[in-house]
mmCIF file of C-alpha atoms in Angstrom:
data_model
loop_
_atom_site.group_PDB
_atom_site.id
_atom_site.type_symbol
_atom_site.label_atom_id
_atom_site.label_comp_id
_atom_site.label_asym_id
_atom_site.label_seq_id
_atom_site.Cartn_x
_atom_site.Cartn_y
_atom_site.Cartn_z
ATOM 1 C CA UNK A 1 248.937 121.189 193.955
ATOM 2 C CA UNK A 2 247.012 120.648 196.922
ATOM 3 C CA UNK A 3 247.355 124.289 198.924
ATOM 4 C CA UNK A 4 245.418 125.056 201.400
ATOM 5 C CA UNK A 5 245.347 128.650 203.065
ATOM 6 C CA UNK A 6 243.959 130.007 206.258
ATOM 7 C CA UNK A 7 243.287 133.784 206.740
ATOM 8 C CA UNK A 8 244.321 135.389 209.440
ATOM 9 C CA UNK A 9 247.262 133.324 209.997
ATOM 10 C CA UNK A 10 246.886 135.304 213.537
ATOM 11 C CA UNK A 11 244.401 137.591 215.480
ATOM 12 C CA UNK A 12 244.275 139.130 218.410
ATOM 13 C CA UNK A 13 240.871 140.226 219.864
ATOM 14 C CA UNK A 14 239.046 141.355 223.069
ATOM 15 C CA UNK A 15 236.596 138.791 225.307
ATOM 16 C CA UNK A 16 233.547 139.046 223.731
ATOM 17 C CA UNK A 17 233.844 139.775 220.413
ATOM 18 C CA UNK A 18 233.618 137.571 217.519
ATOM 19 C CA UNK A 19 236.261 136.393 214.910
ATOM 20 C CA UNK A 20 236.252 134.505 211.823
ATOM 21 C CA UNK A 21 238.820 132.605 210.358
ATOM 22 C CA UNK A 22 238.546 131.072 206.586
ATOM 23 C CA UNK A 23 239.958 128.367 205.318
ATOM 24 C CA UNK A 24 240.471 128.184 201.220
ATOM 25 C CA UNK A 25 241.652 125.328 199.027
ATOM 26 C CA UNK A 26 243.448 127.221 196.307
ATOM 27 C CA UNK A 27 243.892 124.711 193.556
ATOM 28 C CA UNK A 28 240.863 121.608 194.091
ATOM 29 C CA UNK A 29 237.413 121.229 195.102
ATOM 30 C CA UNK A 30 237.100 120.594 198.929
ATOM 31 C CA UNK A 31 233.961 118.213 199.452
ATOM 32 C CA UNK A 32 234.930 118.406 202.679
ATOM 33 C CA UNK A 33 236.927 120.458 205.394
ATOM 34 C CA UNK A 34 237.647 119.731 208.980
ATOM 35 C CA UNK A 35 238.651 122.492 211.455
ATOM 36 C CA UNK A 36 241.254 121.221 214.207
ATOM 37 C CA UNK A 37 242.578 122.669 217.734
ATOM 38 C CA UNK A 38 245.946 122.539 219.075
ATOM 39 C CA UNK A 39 246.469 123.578 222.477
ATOM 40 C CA UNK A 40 250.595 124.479 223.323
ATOM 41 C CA UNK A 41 252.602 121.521 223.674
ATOM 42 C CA UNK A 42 249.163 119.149 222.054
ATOM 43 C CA UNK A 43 247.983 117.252 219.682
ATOM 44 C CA UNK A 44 244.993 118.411 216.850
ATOM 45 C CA UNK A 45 241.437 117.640 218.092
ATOM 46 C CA UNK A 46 239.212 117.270 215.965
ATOM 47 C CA UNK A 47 236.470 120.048 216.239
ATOM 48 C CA UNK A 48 233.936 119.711 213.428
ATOM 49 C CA UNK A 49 233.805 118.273 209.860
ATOM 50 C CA UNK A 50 231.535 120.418 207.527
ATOM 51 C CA UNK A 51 230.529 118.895 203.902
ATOM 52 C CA UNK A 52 230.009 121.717 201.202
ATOM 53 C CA UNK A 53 225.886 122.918 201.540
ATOM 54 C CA UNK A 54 225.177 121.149 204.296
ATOM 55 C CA UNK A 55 225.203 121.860 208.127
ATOM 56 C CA UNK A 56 228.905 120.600 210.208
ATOM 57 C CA UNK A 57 228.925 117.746 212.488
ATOM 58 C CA UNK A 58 230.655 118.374 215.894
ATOM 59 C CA UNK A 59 232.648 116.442 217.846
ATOM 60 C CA UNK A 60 231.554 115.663 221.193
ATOM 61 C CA UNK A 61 231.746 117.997 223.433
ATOM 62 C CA UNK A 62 232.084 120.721 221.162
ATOM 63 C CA UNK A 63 229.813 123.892 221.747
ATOM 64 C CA UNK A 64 227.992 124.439 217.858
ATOM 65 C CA UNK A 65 226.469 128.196 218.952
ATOM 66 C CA UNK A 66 229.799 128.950 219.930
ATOM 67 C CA UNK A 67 231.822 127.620 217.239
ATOM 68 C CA UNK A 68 229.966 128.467 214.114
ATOM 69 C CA UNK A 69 230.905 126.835 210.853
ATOM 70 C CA UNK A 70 230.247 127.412 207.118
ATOM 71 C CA UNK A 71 231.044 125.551 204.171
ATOM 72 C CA UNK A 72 228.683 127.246 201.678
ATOM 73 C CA UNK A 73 231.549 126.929 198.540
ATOM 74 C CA UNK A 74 233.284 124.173 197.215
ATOM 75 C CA UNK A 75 236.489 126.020 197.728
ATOM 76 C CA UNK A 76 236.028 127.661 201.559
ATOM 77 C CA UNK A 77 234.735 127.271 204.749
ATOM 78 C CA UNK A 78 234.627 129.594 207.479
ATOM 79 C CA UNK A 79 234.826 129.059 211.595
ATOM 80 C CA UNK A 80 233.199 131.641 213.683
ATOM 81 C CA UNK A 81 234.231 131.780 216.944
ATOM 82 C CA UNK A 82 231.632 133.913 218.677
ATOM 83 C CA UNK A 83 232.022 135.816 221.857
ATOM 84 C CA UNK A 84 235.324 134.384 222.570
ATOM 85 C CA UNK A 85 236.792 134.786 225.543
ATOM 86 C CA UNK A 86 240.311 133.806 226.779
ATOM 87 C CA UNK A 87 239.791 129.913 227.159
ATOM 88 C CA UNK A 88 239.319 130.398 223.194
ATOM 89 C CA UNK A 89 242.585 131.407 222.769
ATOM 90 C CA UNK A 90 244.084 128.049 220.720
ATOM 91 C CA UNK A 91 245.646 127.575 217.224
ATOM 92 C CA UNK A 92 243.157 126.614 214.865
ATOM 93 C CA UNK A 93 243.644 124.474 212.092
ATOM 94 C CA UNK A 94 241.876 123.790 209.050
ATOM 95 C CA UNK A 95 241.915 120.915 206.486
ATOM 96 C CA UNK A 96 240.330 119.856 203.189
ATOM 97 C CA UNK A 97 239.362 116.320 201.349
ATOM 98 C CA UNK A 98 238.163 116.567 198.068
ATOM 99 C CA UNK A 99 238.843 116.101 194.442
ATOM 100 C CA UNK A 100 242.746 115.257 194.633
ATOM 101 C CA UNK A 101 244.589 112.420 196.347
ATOM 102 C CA UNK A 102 242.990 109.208 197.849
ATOM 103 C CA UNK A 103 240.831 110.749 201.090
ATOM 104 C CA UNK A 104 243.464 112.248 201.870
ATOM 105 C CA UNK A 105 243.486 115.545 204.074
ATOM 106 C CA UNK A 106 245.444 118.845 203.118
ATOM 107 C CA UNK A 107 246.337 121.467 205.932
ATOM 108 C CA UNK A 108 246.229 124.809 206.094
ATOM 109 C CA UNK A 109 249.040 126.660 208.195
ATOM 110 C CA UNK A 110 246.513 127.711 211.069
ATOM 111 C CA UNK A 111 245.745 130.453 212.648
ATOM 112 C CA UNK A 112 246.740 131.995 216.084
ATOM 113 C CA UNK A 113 243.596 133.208 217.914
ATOM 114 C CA UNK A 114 244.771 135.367 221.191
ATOM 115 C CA UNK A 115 241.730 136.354 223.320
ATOM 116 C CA UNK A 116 242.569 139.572 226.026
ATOM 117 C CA UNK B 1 236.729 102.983 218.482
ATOM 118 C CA UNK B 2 239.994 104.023 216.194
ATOM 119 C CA UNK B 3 243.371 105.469 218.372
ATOM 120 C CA UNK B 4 247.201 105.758 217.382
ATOM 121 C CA UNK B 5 249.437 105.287 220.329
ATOM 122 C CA UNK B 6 252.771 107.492 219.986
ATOM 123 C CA UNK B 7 256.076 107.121 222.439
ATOM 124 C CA UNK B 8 256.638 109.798 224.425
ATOM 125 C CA UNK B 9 259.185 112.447 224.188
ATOM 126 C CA UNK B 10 260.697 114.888 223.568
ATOM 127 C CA UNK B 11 263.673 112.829 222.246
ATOM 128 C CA UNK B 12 267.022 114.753 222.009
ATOM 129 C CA UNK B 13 269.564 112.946 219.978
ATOM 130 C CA UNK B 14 272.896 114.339 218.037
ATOM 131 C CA UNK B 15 273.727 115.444 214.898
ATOM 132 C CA UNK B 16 274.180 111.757 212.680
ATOM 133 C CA UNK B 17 272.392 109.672 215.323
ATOM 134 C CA UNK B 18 270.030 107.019 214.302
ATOM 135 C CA UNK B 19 266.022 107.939 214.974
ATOM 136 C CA UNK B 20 263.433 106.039 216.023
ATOM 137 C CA UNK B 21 260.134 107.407 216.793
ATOM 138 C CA UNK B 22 257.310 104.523 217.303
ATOM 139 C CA UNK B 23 253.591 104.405 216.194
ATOM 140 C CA UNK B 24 250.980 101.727 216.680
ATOM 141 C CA UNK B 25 247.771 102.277 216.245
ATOM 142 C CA UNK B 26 244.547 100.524 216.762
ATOM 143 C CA UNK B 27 241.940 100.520 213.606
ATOM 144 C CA UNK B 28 238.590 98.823 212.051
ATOM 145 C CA UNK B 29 239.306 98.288 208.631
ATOM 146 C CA UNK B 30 242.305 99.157 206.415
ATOM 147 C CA UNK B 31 243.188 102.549 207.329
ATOM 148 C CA UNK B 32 245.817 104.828 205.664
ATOM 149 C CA UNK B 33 248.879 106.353 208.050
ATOM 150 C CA UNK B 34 250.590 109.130 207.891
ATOM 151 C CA UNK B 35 253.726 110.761 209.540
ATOM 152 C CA UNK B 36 253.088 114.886 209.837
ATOM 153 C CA UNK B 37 255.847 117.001 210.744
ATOM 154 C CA UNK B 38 255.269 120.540 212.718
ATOM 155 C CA UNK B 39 257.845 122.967 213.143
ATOM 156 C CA UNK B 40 257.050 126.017 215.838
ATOM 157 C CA UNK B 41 254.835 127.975 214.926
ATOM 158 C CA UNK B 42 253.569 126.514 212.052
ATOM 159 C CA UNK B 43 251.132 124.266 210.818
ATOM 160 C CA UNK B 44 251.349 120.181 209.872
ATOM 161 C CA UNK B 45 253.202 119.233 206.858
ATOM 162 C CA UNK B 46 252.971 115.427 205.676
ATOM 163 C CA UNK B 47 256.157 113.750 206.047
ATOM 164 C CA UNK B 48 254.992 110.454 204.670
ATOM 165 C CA UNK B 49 252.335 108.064 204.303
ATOM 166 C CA UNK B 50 251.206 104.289 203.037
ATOM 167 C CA UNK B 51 248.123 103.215 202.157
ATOM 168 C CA UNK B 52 248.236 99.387 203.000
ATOM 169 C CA UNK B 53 249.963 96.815 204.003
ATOM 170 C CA UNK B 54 253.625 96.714 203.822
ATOM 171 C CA UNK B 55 253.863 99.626 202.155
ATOM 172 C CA UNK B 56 256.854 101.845 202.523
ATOM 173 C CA UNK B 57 256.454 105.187 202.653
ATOM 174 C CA UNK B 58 260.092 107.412 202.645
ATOM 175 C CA UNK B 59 260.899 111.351 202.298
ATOM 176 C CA UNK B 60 263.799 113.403 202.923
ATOM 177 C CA UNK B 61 265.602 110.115 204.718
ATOM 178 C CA UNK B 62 262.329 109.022 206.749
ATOM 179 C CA UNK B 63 260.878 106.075 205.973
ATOM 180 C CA UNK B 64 258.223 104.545 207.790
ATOM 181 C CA UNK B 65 256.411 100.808 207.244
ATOM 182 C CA UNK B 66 252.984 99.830 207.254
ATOM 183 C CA UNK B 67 253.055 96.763 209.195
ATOM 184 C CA UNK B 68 249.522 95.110 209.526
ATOM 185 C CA UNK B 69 250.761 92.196 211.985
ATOM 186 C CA UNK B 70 252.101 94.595 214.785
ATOM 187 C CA UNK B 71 249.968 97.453 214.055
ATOM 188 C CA UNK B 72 252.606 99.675 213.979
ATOM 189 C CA UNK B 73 253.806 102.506 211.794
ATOM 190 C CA UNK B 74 257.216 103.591 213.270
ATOM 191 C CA UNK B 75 259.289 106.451 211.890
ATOM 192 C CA UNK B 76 262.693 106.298 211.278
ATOM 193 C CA UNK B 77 265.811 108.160 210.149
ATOM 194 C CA UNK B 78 269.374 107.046 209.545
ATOM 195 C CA UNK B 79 270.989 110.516 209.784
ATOM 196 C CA UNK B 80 269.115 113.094 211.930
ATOM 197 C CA UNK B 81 270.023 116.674 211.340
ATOM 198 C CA UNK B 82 269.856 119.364 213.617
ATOM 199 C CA UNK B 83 267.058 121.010 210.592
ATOM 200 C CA UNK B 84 265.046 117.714 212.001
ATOM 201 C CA UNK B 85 264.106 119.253 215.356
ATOM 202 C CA UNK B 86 260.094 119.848 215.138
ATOM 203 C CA UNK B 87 257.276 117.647 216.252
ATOM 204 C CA UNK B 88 256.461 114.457 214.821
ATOM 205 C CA UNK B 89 252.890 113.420 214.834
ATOM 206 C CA UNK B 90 251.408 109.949 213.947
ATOM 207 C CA UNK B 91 248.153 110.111 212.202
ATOM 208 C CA UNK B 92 245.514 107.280 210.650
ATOM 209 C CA UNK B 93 242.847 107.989 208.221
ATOM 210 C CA UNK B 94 239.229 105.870 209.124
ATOM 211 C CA UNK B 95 238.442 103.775 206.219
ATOM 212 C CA UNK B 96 234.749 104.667 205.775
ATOM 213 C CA UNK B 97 232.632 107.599 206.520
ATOM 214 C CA UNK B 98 234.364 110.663 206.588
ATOM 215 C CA UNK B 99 237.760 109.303 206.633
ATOM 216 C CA UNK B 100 238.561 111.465 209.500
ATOM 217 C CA UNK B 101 242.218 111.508 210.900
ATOM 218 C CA UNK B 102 242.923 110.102 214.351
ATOM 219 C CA UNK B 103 246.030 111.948 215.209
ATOM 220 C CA UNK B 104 248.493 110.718 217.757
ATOM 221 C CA UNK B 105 250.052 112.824 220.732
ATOM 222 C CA UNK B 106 252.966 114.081 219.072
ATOM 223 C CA UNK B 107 256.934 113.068 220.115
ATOM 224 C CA UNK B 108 259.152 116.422 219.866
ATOM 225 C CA UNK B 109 263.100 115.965 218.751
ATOM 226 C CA UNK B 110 265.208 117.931 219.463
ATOM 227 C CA UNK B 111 268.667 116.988 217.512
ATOM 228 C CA UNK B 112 271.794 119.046 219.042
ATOM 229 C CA UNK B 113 275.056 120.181 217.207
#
């Protein structure tokens, strides 16, 4: 139990464009998802944390019009990384809370976002 | 605020050493801690993890304690195997709100042949 999935577990795009990555919990509700970034050789930062039907909260720092994030199911959430350009380029991780375990976070495998 | 303070690496030990990889963190409240393991390319997988005090938490020959009066959560292994070698990060869940994770800075092993 507890599986997480991330779609596309990589994507490669030009500077400008937009991508969207989705995060699913397969087998529980998810309440609640937060969507990570690991730079090479770092640790996760915490982007956003999005509760299902309502708008995400963002970390400081953290550019909301650029990074757009949807939780509109109690199963996915989606993170829209609009106009990206090369400083985007990051592994992106996604996790969900909800109605298994003890608060306790699940991860999905990530995805690879390469900006040219 | 919340922070988890891991020891640098990257640690390279050999096949059958002993590991040590130490985590202390610094927490309101009575947070939950967790070890997460990341091999390249891929994303976290939870090692381990206690929930309070004293707890023991173990898995595939890491164990790691909760200890309350050091605030420290240190991962170790009796028997590293070169299948160890990945990224070991130290993580704390806040104890109110939205229990969001604090993770640590990560220590790579590497465990040689």
């Amino acid at each position: 139990g507890a599986v997480v999935s991330q779609h596309p577990s990589w994507v490669i795009c030009k500077s400008g464009t937009s991508v969207k990555i989705e995060c699913r919990s397969l087998d529980f509700q998810a309440t609640t998802m937060f969507w990570y970034r690991q730079f090479p050789k770092q640790s996760l930062m915490l982007m956003a944390t999005s509760n299902e039907g309502s708008k995400a909260t963002y970390e400081q720092g953290v550019e909301k019009d650029k990074f757009l994030i949807n939780h509109a199911s109690l199963t996915l959430s989606t993170l829209t990384v609009t106009s990206a350009h090369p400083e985007d380029s990051s592994f992106y991780i996604c996790s969900a809370k909800g109605t298994i375990g003890y608060n306790e976070q699940f991860f999905g495998p990530g995805t690879r976002l390469t900006v040219l | 605020g919340n922070s988890v303070t891991q020891m640098e690496g990257p640690v390279t030990l050999s096949e059958e050493a002993f590991l040590t990889i130490n985590c202390t963190y610094t927490a309101t409240g009575y947070p939950s801690l967790f070890w997460y393991v990341q091999y390249p390319g891929e994303g976290l997988q939870l090692l381990l993890k206690a929930t309070k005090a004293d707890d023991k938490g173990s898995n595939k020959g890491f164990e790691a304690t909760y200890r309350k009066e050091t605030t420290s959560f240190h991962l170790e292994k009796g028997s590293v195997q070169v299948s160890d070698s990945a990224v070991y990060f130290c993580a704390l869940s806040e104890s109110s709100g939205t229990y969001k994770y604090i993770f640590g800075t990560g220590t790579r092993l590497k465990v040689l042949a």
